[in-house]
């Protein structure tokens, strides 16, 4: 076709289909493709896949055609063709650009139309017409499932424009667009938006019964936890949370940077997130301590990948062991010269601990005691206990055991020694093991029903990354024996959360007002030891700290002699496998503890002596060599 483009240049110049003077330049016609094809190849045009051609292909056309036109004019001059009109190379360049580039982009559009088949693909509205939205629209257009039908954007300057062949509309038109295109899918492509802004958008979308999905935020993309083009369900924190307060880097670094750090319960939800954030603060070494081999394997593999992303040279040391084994812990702390311990190991699932009282006490109370004593013996600088709001006026063994663990550390903090003990108390974290959020997602995927224990049950919620960052910062602020409480925001009714999750998956709640709905919500009754409302403070005596999200609780504590006596009684109850007696001692140690119902410990007391069943964790402190 290039010789035809040259003929077109002559015809346009002279205003005739067959200009008589064109015969003198006949040799230029076979030369044109011989010159142009190598130039276009050099520019990379023939490497572009036609169906996915983009701006780079247009640049290749411009470079290749321009060079070929210049070379053609140069050859004409070298061939002593001095009467060749100067406009011929320019007209040839214009026509060749139109043909070489235009024909390819026209064919690309035809191929894409054949592949798209919009009628066979589900229509999708994209909220956000920025670079992220445009890239997703292009990716979805090439895929087999979705067809972008409209953009919605907050920027009024974009309204009425076209991005990637799709029109941009104002947010007020979402409802009309959903009806017009019968869209059941909406994608949030606003990774830079604040959590507050995302929450406002989701509240507007909730009544529309469209399945809302999103892409990760910039923080997840930069940290390597997610890809920019990854489409996922809307994180529940976008519905409940507020924008996290920027962390104080000095507090984050104080107990971690260039230090040897150990995290107990490293394979659990909070322990794993503590490890992720610790790796980014560049410690000298990080010891991962857990009794679960699989949990330890998982977090070690993840952290080795994260090390590469953050370009850290720290040593990662996975260690199998139980926190109740004081000798093992002390040996580890001494051998690696550990300076900071984050004690996240605990049994925390309320109904399970309620049925396994002795194991809950063993892990949460005596495990904390063993870890604290090992830290003192190894001269660890800082020991931070991850506590819970269930320790406040507890109605279950889990909460009472965590409160007793706090009392143990408060008493030990009064002893002479280099170890600084700090406790950090907070509520539920979103997405942790045992959280209602993943449970609700599974139940929605199965078609329901969603199970909620009580219509009025409420909980405080915080994201795992935010909670872990605040634990680290609070641990750096402690002077010894401090109980820090995290600002958890407003409590959330679990049934409201369930309804929001159903609606944002494009479904409707089935109830008395809407018997034709998709997903029902069933109330199953409070579980053993479960409270309707959780609290963060035992009393009202709380003081502010230098961080707006961290408060210091001024609460009563017990002297070590009293705590030691209670622990001895608790040992004896555990030795006899006597759950009722163990719970009675917990009530004596934690006067606010108000147990509900009868003891449901699965193991029954043994008649007579339990000689031979005594485990090392039941022995008096210091009785082992």
XYZ file of C-alpha atoms in Angstrom:
625
model
C 0.000 0.000 0.000
C 2.935 2.414 0.410
C 3.350 2.967 -3.384
C -0.355 3.857 -3.469
C 0.288 6.433 -0.722
C 3.060 7.946 -2.889
C 0.692 8.039 -5.879
C -1.878 9.756 -3.634
C 0.720 12.406 -2.765
C 1.253 13.174 -6.498
C -2.487 13.222 -7.166
C -3.121 15.660 -4.322
C -0.195 17.876 -5.357
C -1.171 18.188 -9.020
C -4.937 17.793 -8.689
C -5.065 14.949 -11.217
C -5.445 11.184 -10.874
C -2.551 10.500 -13.296
C -0.257 13.577 -13.420
C 1.936 13.438 -16.609
C 5.042 14.449 -14.621
C 4.686 11.417 -12.330
C 6.215 9.122 -14.997
C 9.652 10.701 -14.482
C 9.647 9.520 -10.846
C 8.517 5.941 -11.464
C 11.512 4.459 -9.667
C 10.449 6.044 -6.349
C 7.382 3.776 -6.168
C 9.236 0.454 -5.627
C 11.793 2.256 -3.439
C 9.133 3.558 -0.969
C 8.311 0.179 0.677
C 11.962 -0.935 0.487
C 12.878 2.109 2.589
C 9.826 2.183 4.896
C 9.631 -1.467 5.974
C 13.155 -1.604 7.549
C 12.460 1.710 9.312
C 9.152 0.465 10.745
C 10.830 -2.761 11.839
C 13.584 -0.768 13.532
C 10.963 1.351 15.318
C 9.355 -1.808 16.758
C 5.996 -1.659 14.976
C 6.005 -5.338 13.944
C 6.617 -6.490 17.527
C 3.306 -5.021 18.729
C 0.402 -7.456 19.114
C -2.367 -5.903 17.062
C -5.192 -6.556 19.530
C -3.326 -4.833 22.393
C -1.655 -1.959 20.533
C -1.348 1.203 22.609
C 0.519 4.526 22.695
C 3.900 2.853 22.132
C 2.700 1.532 18.768
C 1.637 5.051 17.728
C 5.125 6.337 18.578
C 6.658 3.506 16.538
C 4.490 4.486 13.530
C 5.523 8.135 13.871
C 9.231 7.308 14.074
C 9.224 4.730 11.274
C 7.137 6.740 8.763
C 8.984 9.992 9.468
C 12.375 8.397 8.883
C 11.201 6.660 5.721
C 9.829 9.937 4.300
C 13.100 11.732 5.039
C 15.136 8.932 3.443
C 12.875 8.899 0.372
C 13.403 12.646 -0.094
C 17.158 12.194 0.355
C 17.254 9.426 -2.274
C 15.375 11.658 -4.711
C 17.949 14.404 -4.208
C 20.852 11.973 -4.661
C 19.218 10.746 -7.863
C 19.361 14.315 -9.301
C 15.576 14.556 -9.316
C 15.654 18.280 -8.665
C 12.213 19.101 -9.986
C 10.424 16.860 -7.445
C 7.939 19.152 -5.653
C 8.900 19.667 -2.027
C 5.349 18.991 -0.902
C 5.417 15.410 -2.221
C 7.449 13.977 0.723
C 5.216 15.879 3.179
C 1.992 14.614 1.607
C 3.452 11.112 1.408
C 4.316 11.321 5.125
C 0.747 12.347 6.013
C -0.887 9.619 3.930
C 1.521 6.925 5.156
C 0.846 7.948 8.747
C -2.889 7.615 8.142
C -2.552 4.247 6.467
C 0.167 2.550 8.568
C -1.220 3.799 11.887
C -4.906 4.202 11.073
C -5.349 0.799 9.471
C -3.838 -0.944 12.475
C -5.883 0.933 15.080
C -9.044 0.407 13.027
C -8.378 -3.321 12.864
C -7.561 -3.389 16.586
C -10.959 -1.821 17.332
C -12.694 -4.428 15.164
C -10.876 -7.308 16.860
C -11.654 -5.959 20.333
C -15.313 -5.576 19.440
C -15.403 -9.203 18.338
C -13.675 -10.348 21.534
C -15.706 -8.179 23.908
C -19.178 -9.280 22.867
C -20.688 -6.922 25.478
C -24.026 -8.735 25.449
C -22.365 -11.882 26.733
C -20.405 -10.058 29.442
C -21.719 -8.650 32.689
C -21.954 -4.826 32.778
C -19.812 -3.124 35.425
C -19.691 0.466 36.667
C -16.292 1.787 37.802
C -16.162 4.408 40.554
C -13.002 6.418 39.866
C -11.898 7.586 36.422
C -8.268 8.165 37.367
C -5.287 6.143 36.247
C -6.300 3.113 38.365
C -9.828 3.131 36.921
C -8.592 3.552 33.345
C -6.159 0.637 33.689
C -8.868 -1.575 35.171
C -11.291 -0.641 32.404
C -8.711 -1.689 29.807
C -8.023 -4.963 31.639
C -11.726 -5.749 32.042
C -12.414 -4.988 28.357
C -9.937 -7.682 27.333
C -11.248 -10.183 29.864
C -14.124 -12.619 29.382
C -16.350 -11.648 32.339
C -17.075 -7.919 32.654
C -17.813 -5.031 30.334
C -17.220 -1.476 31.685
C -20.326 0.577 30.855
C -19.759 3.791 32.840
C -17.296 5.676 34.997
C -18.393 7.636 38.064
C -16.033 10.207 39.552
C -16.117 12.932 42.210
C -14.104 15.314 39.992
C -16.616 17.537 38.176
C -13.978 18.397 35.556
C -14.233 14.802 34.272
C -18.021 14.680 33.971
C -19.096 14.260 30.374
C -15.622 13.188 29.202
C -14.733 9.780 27.783
C -11.997 7.568 29.277
C -10.978 4.417 27.391
C -14.157 4.704 25.354
C -16.370 4.864 28.459
C -18.310 7.978 29.551
C -17.757 9.605 32.943
C -20.759 10.590 35.093
C -21.410 12.392 38.373
C -21.944 10.329 41.569
C -25.550 11.555 41.751
C -26.304 9.508 38.614
C -25.277 6.122 40.042
C -28.823 4.936 40.678
C -29.910 5.865 37.126
C -26.834 4.131 35.656
C -27.518 0.939 37.638
C -31.056 0.822 36.277
C -30.111 1.814 32.728
C -27.379 -0.799 32.284
C -28.893 -3.350 34.693
C -25.509 -3.387 36.395
C -25.054 -5.743 39.332
C -21.333 -5.087 39.775
C -19.583 -1.878 40.863
C -15.833 -1.537 41.247
C -14.218 1.050 43.528
C -11.012 2.217 41.820
C -9.985 4.927 44.285
C -6.884 3.578 46.057
C -5.811 7.014 47.305
C -9.163 7.926 48.900
C -9.312 8.212 52.678
C -11.180 5.567 54.629
C -13.745 8.191 55.632
C -14.417 9.035 51.974
C -14.712 5.362 51.047
C -17.159 4.866 53.890
C -19.319 7.749 52.604
C -19.359 6.235 49.108
C -20.270 2.794 50.432
C -23.134 4.230 52.489
C -24.484 5.754 49.263
C -24.112 2.461 47.395
C -25.575 0.214 50.104
C -29.277 0.658 49.165
C -28.624 -0.086 45.452
C -28.104 -3.867 45.827
C -25.012 -3.909 43.642
C -22.047 -6.154 44.404
C -19.305 -3.708 45.344
C -15.688 -4.738 44.858
C -12.524 -2.722 45.233
C -8.809 -2.582 44.544
C -6.175 -2.381 47.291
C -5.091 0.904 48.842
C -1.670 2.392 48.157
C -0.316 1.166 51.508
C -0.990 -2.488 50.591
C 0.431 -2.004 47.096
C 3.641 -0.334 48.313
C 4.182 -2.914 51.075
C 3.868 -5.747 48.558
C 0.771 -7.264 50.204
C -1.330 -6.696 47.073
C -1.117 -5.922 43.350
C -2.474 -2.724 41.817
C -4.809 -4.660 39.492
C -6.088 -7.053 42.159
C -9.873 -6.961 42.552
C -11.199 -7.997 45.962
C -14.225 -7.789 48.227
C -14.713 -4.482 50.047
C -12.718 -4.616 53.306
C -15.098 -4.391 56.238
C -12.862 -1.706 57.791
C -14.044 0.609 55.011
C -17.517 0.323 56.527
C -16.553 0.581 60.184
C -13.175 2.180 60.574
C -11.910 5.696 60.622
C -8.725 6.950 59.030
C -5.784 5.656 61.067
C -3.647 8.252 62.805
C -0.143 8.535 61.385
C 2.207 6.558 63.643
C 5.042 8.175 65.579
C 8.154 6.743 63.927
C 10.288 7.510 66.997
C 8.013 5.335 69.151
C 7.957 2.590 66.503
C 11.751 2.507 66.377
C 12.551 2.894 70.080
C 12.293 -0.769 71.082
C 12.991 -2.329 67.664
C 15.574 -0.621 65.446
C 18.972 -2.345 65.692
C 17.666 -4.543 68.539
C 16.984 -8.267 68.938
C 13.221 -8.788 69.199
C 11.149 -11.879 70.081
C 7.438 -12.263 69.341
C 5.614 -15.079 71.129
C 2.555 -16.400 69.303
C 4.194 -15.222 66.070
C 1.895 -17.416 63.968
C -1.325 -15.864 65.301
C -3.222 -12.913 63.868
C -1.757 -10.183 66.090
C 1.641 -11.846 66.454
C 2.026 -12.183 62.673
C 1.129 -8.524 62.076
C 3.557 -7.451 64.803
C 6.244 -9.407 62.950
C 5.401 -7.730 59.619
C 5.714 -4.281 61.114
C 8.823 -5.145 63.112
C 10.608 -6.312 59.948
C 9.998 -2.881 58.405
C 11.565 -1.136 61.453
C 14.897 -2.895 60.744
C 15.785 -4.814 63.928
C 19.060 -6.696 64.141
C 17.233 -10.014 64.534
C 13.628 -11.190 64.888
C 12.834 -14.419 66.758
C 9.513 -16.040 65.844
C 8.316 -18.143 68.792
C 5.242 -20.349 68.463
C 3.981 -23.765 69.478
C 2.296 -24.283 66.082
C 4.681 -25.640 63.459
C 2.343 -24.718 60.590
C 1.776 -21.174 61.884
C 5.520 -20.716 62.267
C 6.169 -22.020 58.748
C 3.574 -19.660 57.262
C 4.811 -16.472 58.910
C 8.484 -17.270 58.300
C 7.863 -17.731 54.561
C 5.902 -14.485 54.376
C 8.542 -12.511 56.276
C 11.358 -13.808 54.081
C 9.513 -12.375 51.071
C 8.884 -9.114 52.942
C 12.592 -8.877 53.805
C 13.385 -8.701 50.095
C 10.726 -6.006 49.499
C 11.982 -3.725 52.288
C 15.644 -4.611 51.584
C 16.311 -5.653 55.171
C 19.312 -7.698 56.283
C 17.887 -8.850 59.621
C 18.170 -12.434 60.823
C 14.865 -14.338 60.963
C 14.911 -17.169 63.491
C 11.848 -19.477 63.752
C 11.657 -21.242 67.119
C 9.219 -23.965 68.148
C 8.234 -23.895 71.786
C 5.501 -23.325 74.339
C 5.354 -20.166 76.432
C 4.720 -22.267 79.551
C 8.225 -23.772 79.222
C 10.187 -21.188 81.210
C 13.516 -22.991 80.872
C 13.228 -23.134 77.077
C 12.269 -19.455 76.890
C 15.059 -18.369 79.201
C 17.621 -20.314 77.186
C 16.384 -18.679 73.961
C 16.376 -15.168 75.447
C 19.899 -15.593 76.838
C 21.412 -17.259 73.783
C 20.217 -14.561 71.370
C 20.556 -11.634 73.836
C 16.954 -10.590 73.257
C 16.190 -6.974 74.183
C 12.435 -6.682 73.447
C 9.655 -9.241 73.859
C 6.115 -8.875 72.488
C 4.003 -11.500 74.253
C 1.049 -12.183 71.937
C 0.661 -15.910 72.675
C -2.757 -16.604 74.198
C -5.898 -18.667 73.923
C -8.554 -16.086 73.054
C -11.666 -17.836 71.679
C -14.165 -17.283 74.496
C -16.456 -20.372 74.176
C -13.538 -22.775 73.654
C -11.628 -21.459 76.679
C -14.878 -21.596 78.667
C -14.995 -25.348 78.003
C -11.251 -25.808 78.548
C -10.684 -23.746 81.686
C -7.442 -25.361 82.827
C -5.719 -25.073 79.442
C -6.845 -21.453 79.172
C -5.349 -20.700 82.583
C -2.214 -22.681 81.768
C -1.528 -20.732 78.594
C -2.793 -17.264 79.478
C -1.727 -17.020 83.137
C 1.155 -19.413 83.692
C 2.441 -18.868 80.148
C 2.643 -15.126 80.816
C 4.292 -15.749 84.200
C 6.882 -18.097 82.649
C 7.642 -15.655 79.825
C 7.962 -12.733 82.268
C 10.227 -14.646 84.659
C 12.388 -15.788 81.735
C 12.632 -12.175 80.547
C 13.720 -11.036 84.014
C 16.328 -13.794 84.263
C 17.729 -12.927 80.808
C 17.733 -9.152 81.541
C 15.359 -8.343 78.675
C 14.883 -4.560 78.425
C 11.180 -4.399 77.458
C 8.324 -6.896 77.819
C 4.960 -5.985 76.233
C 1.818 -8.036 76.931
C -0.934 -7.963 74.301
C -4.115 -7.902 76.401
C -7.825 -7.584 75.610
C -10.938 -5.578 76.452
C -12.433 -8.839 77.732
C -10.163 -8.471 80.779
C -12.411 -5.611 81.960
C -15.222 -6.860 84.235
C -14.883 -10.300 82.641
C -17.751 -12.754 82.370
C -15.588 -15.564 80.980
C -12.426 -17.469 81.824
C -10.539 -16.013 78.871
C -11.058 -12.438 80.071
C -10.412 -13.311 83.730
C -7.201 -15.174 82.852
C -5.954 -12.197 80.812
C -6.753 -9.830 83.698
C -4.827 -12.089 86.077
C -1.928 -12.063 83.590
C -2.031 -8.245 83.776
C -1.957 -8.420 87.587
C 1.044 -10.765 87.438
C 3.013 -8.296 85.323
C 1.929 -5.316 87.426
C 3.228 -7.111 90.518
C 6.488 -8.141 88.852
C 7.018 -4.560 87.663
C 7.406 -3.521 91.315
C 10.386 -5.820 91.775
C 13.900 -4.606 91.212
C 15.213 -5.460 87.757
C 16.005 -4.110 84.324
C 12.922 -5.509 82.576
C 10.188 -2.945 81.910
C 6.719 -4.542 81.822
C 3.925 -2.946 79.791
C 0.381 -4.096 78.996
C -1.691 -2.953 76.011
C -5.449 -3.563 76.045
C -7.718 -3.304 73.002
C -10.894 -4.779 71.486
C -11.644 -7.012 68.525
C -9.512 -6.847 65.419
C -11.033 -7.202 61.981
C -10.073 -10.324 60.078
C -8.354 -12.136 62.927
C -8.763 -15.859 63.419
C -12.192 -16.318 64.973
C -13.443 -12.930 63.763
C -17.047 -12.660 62.583
C -16.007 -11.037 59.292
C -14.528 -14.113 57.542
C -17.354 -16.192 59.057
C -19.977 -13.885 57.513
C -18.202 -13.986 54.139
C -18.291 -17.792 54.137
C -21.950 -17.837 55.149
C -22.872 -15.345 52.402
C -21.000 -17.465 49.839
C -23.050 -20.502 50.953
C -26.307 -18.576 50.617
C -26.771 -17.970 54.341
C -28.060 -17.774 56.918
C -25.787 -15.369 58.799
C -25.595 -16.343 62.471
C -25.551 -13.577 65.080
C -25.701 -14.418 68.775
C -27.959 -11.525 69.875
C -29.703 -8.546 68.187
C -28.057 -6.059 70.587
C -24.543 -7.482 70.787
C -21.909 -4.816 70.089
C -18.143 -4.858 69.802
C -15.241 -2.456 69.373
C -13.295 -3.059 66.172
C -9.888 -2.067 64.856
C -7.829 -3.237 61.900
C -4.996 -5.631 62.646
C -2.263 -3.337 61.184
C -3.527 -0.350 63.201
C -3.728 -2.388 66.411
C -0.215 -3.816 65.951
C 1.277 -0.379 65.248
C -0.356 1.038 68.374
C 0.851 -1.911 70.471
C 4.421 -1.204 69.380
C 4.072 2.514 70.117
C 2.405 1.961 73.491
C 5.104 -0.531 74.460
C 7.718 2.140 73.842
C 5.913 4.605 76.125
C 5.736 2.387 79.220
C 7.673 3.172 82.379
C 6.938 -0.126 84.124
C 3.626 -1.696 85.110
C 1.626 0.568 82.773
C -1.718 -0.532 81.376
C -2.370 1.220 78.075
C -5.780 1.304 76.420
C -6.212 1.951 72.699
C -8.852 4.351 71.416
C -11.217 1.993 69.587
C -13.769 4.509 68.289
C -17.491 3.821 68.458
C -18.788 0.300 69.178
C -20.566 -1.467 66.311
C -23.688 -3.641 66.439
C -22.811 -7.007 64.888
C -26.233 -7.337 63.222
C -25.719 -3.968 61.466
C -22.384 -5.189 60.160
C -24.040 -8.371 58.871
C -26.717 -6.394 57.010
C -24.145 -4.107 55.381
C -22.063 -7.067 54.206
C -25.119 -8.700 52.632
C -26.185 -5.536 50.779
C -22.698 -4.786 49.477
C -22.544 -8.197 47.833
C -25.561 -7.197 45.735
C -28.012 -9.241 47.803
C -30.914 -8.407 50.083
C -31.559 -9.377 53.680
C -34.522 -11.733 54.095
C -36.650 -10.696 57.051
C -40.268 -9.922 57.971
C -40.213 -6.699 55.937
C -38.641 -8.429 52.930
C -39.650 -12.122 52.838
C -38.364 -12.441 49.250
C -34.819 -11.443 50.206
C -31.725 -13.560 49.543
C -29.925 -14.018 52.881
C -31.521 -14.509 56.288
C -30.011 -13.488 59.630
C -30.535 -15.927 62.515
C -30.023 -15.173 66.217
C -28.489 -18.149 67.994
C -28.241 -16.849 71.579
C -25.230 -15.738 73.591
C -22.474 -18.321 73.840
C -20.943 -19.433 77.166
C -19.152 -16.498 78.795
C -20.146 -13.997 76.101
C -21.149 -10.407 76.986
C -23.471 -8.079 75.094
C -21.096 -5.151 75.509
C -17.339 -4.952 75.956
C -15.468 -2.280 77.941
C -11.905 -1.010 77.892
C -11.589 0.461 81.404
C -12.267 -1.051 84.829
C -12.763 2.405 86.345
C -12.922 5.956 85.077
C -9.379 6.884 86.039
C -7.618 7.329 82.722
C -4.982 9.819 81.605
C -3.913 10.955 78.173
C -0.504 10.229 76.695
C 1.505 11.922 73.984
C -0.416 9.854 71.405
C -4.051 10.684 70.701
C -4.957 6.996 70.185
C -3.307 5.681 73.371
C -4.528 6.251 76.950
C -2.987 5.180 80.248
C -5.367 3.391 82.659
C -4.767 3.957 86.368
C -6.041 0.711 87.890
C -5.611 -1.100 91.183
C -3.022 -3.880 91.365
C -1.934 -6.468 93.905
C 1.429 -6.934 95.683
C 3.540 -9.860 94.533
C 3.052 -11.853 97.775
C -0.731 -11.797 97.265
C -0.425 -12.685 93.575
C 1.985 -15.519 94.395
C -0.445 -16.979 96.914
C -3.278 -16.903 94.366
C -1.048 -18.541 91.754
C -0.174 -21.330 94.188
C -3.876 -22.009 94.797
C -4.476 -21.970 91.064
C -1.666 -24.500 90.612
C -3.238 -26.837 93.089
C -6.618 -26.587 91.334
C -4.978 -27.356 88.009
C -3.031 -30.227 89.565
C -6.307 -31.801 90.637
C -7.951 -31.000 87.285
C -10.573 -29.091 89.261
C -12.162 -26.512 86.948
C -14.664 -25.290 89.535
C -11.936 -24.561 92.083
C -9.778 -22.900 89.424
C -12.647 -20.615 88.489
C -13.246 -19.793 92.158
C -9.593 -18.748 92.524
C -9.947 -16.586 89.429
C -12.940 -14.868 91.082
C -10.846 -14.277 94.188
C -7.979 -12.809 92.151
C -10.223 -10.754 89.857
C -13.147 -9.458 91.978
C -14.835 -7.970 88.881
C -15.100 -11.461 87.332
C -18.786 -12.447 87.126
C -18.965 -15.928 85.572
C -22.133 -16.979 83.786
C -23.622 -20.433 84.222
C -22.029 -23.583 85.569
C -18.489 -24.739 84.993
C -18.271 -26.524 81.632
C -14.715 -27.768 81.884
C -14.571 -30.982 79.856
C -12.131 -32.656 82.271
C -13.595 -33.623 85.641
C -11.719 -33.520 88.983
C -9.756 -36.651 89.765
C -10.563 -38.447 93.030
C -7.746 -38.492 95.532
C -4.188 -37.593 94.627
C -3.038 -36.644 91.141
C 0.478 -37.872 91.711
C 2.340 -38.596 88.534
C 0.272 -36.163 86.491
C 2.194 -33.093 87.659
C 3.640 -31.082 84.752
C 6.656 -28.771 85.003
C 4.515 -25.683 84.441
C 2.708 -26.413 87.748
C 5.891 -26.285 89.801
C 6.808 -23.355 91.996
C 8.940 -20.683 90.256
C 12.594 -21.463 90.758
C 12.025 -25.092 91.775
C 13.608 -26.378 88.545
C 17.320 -26.338 87.958
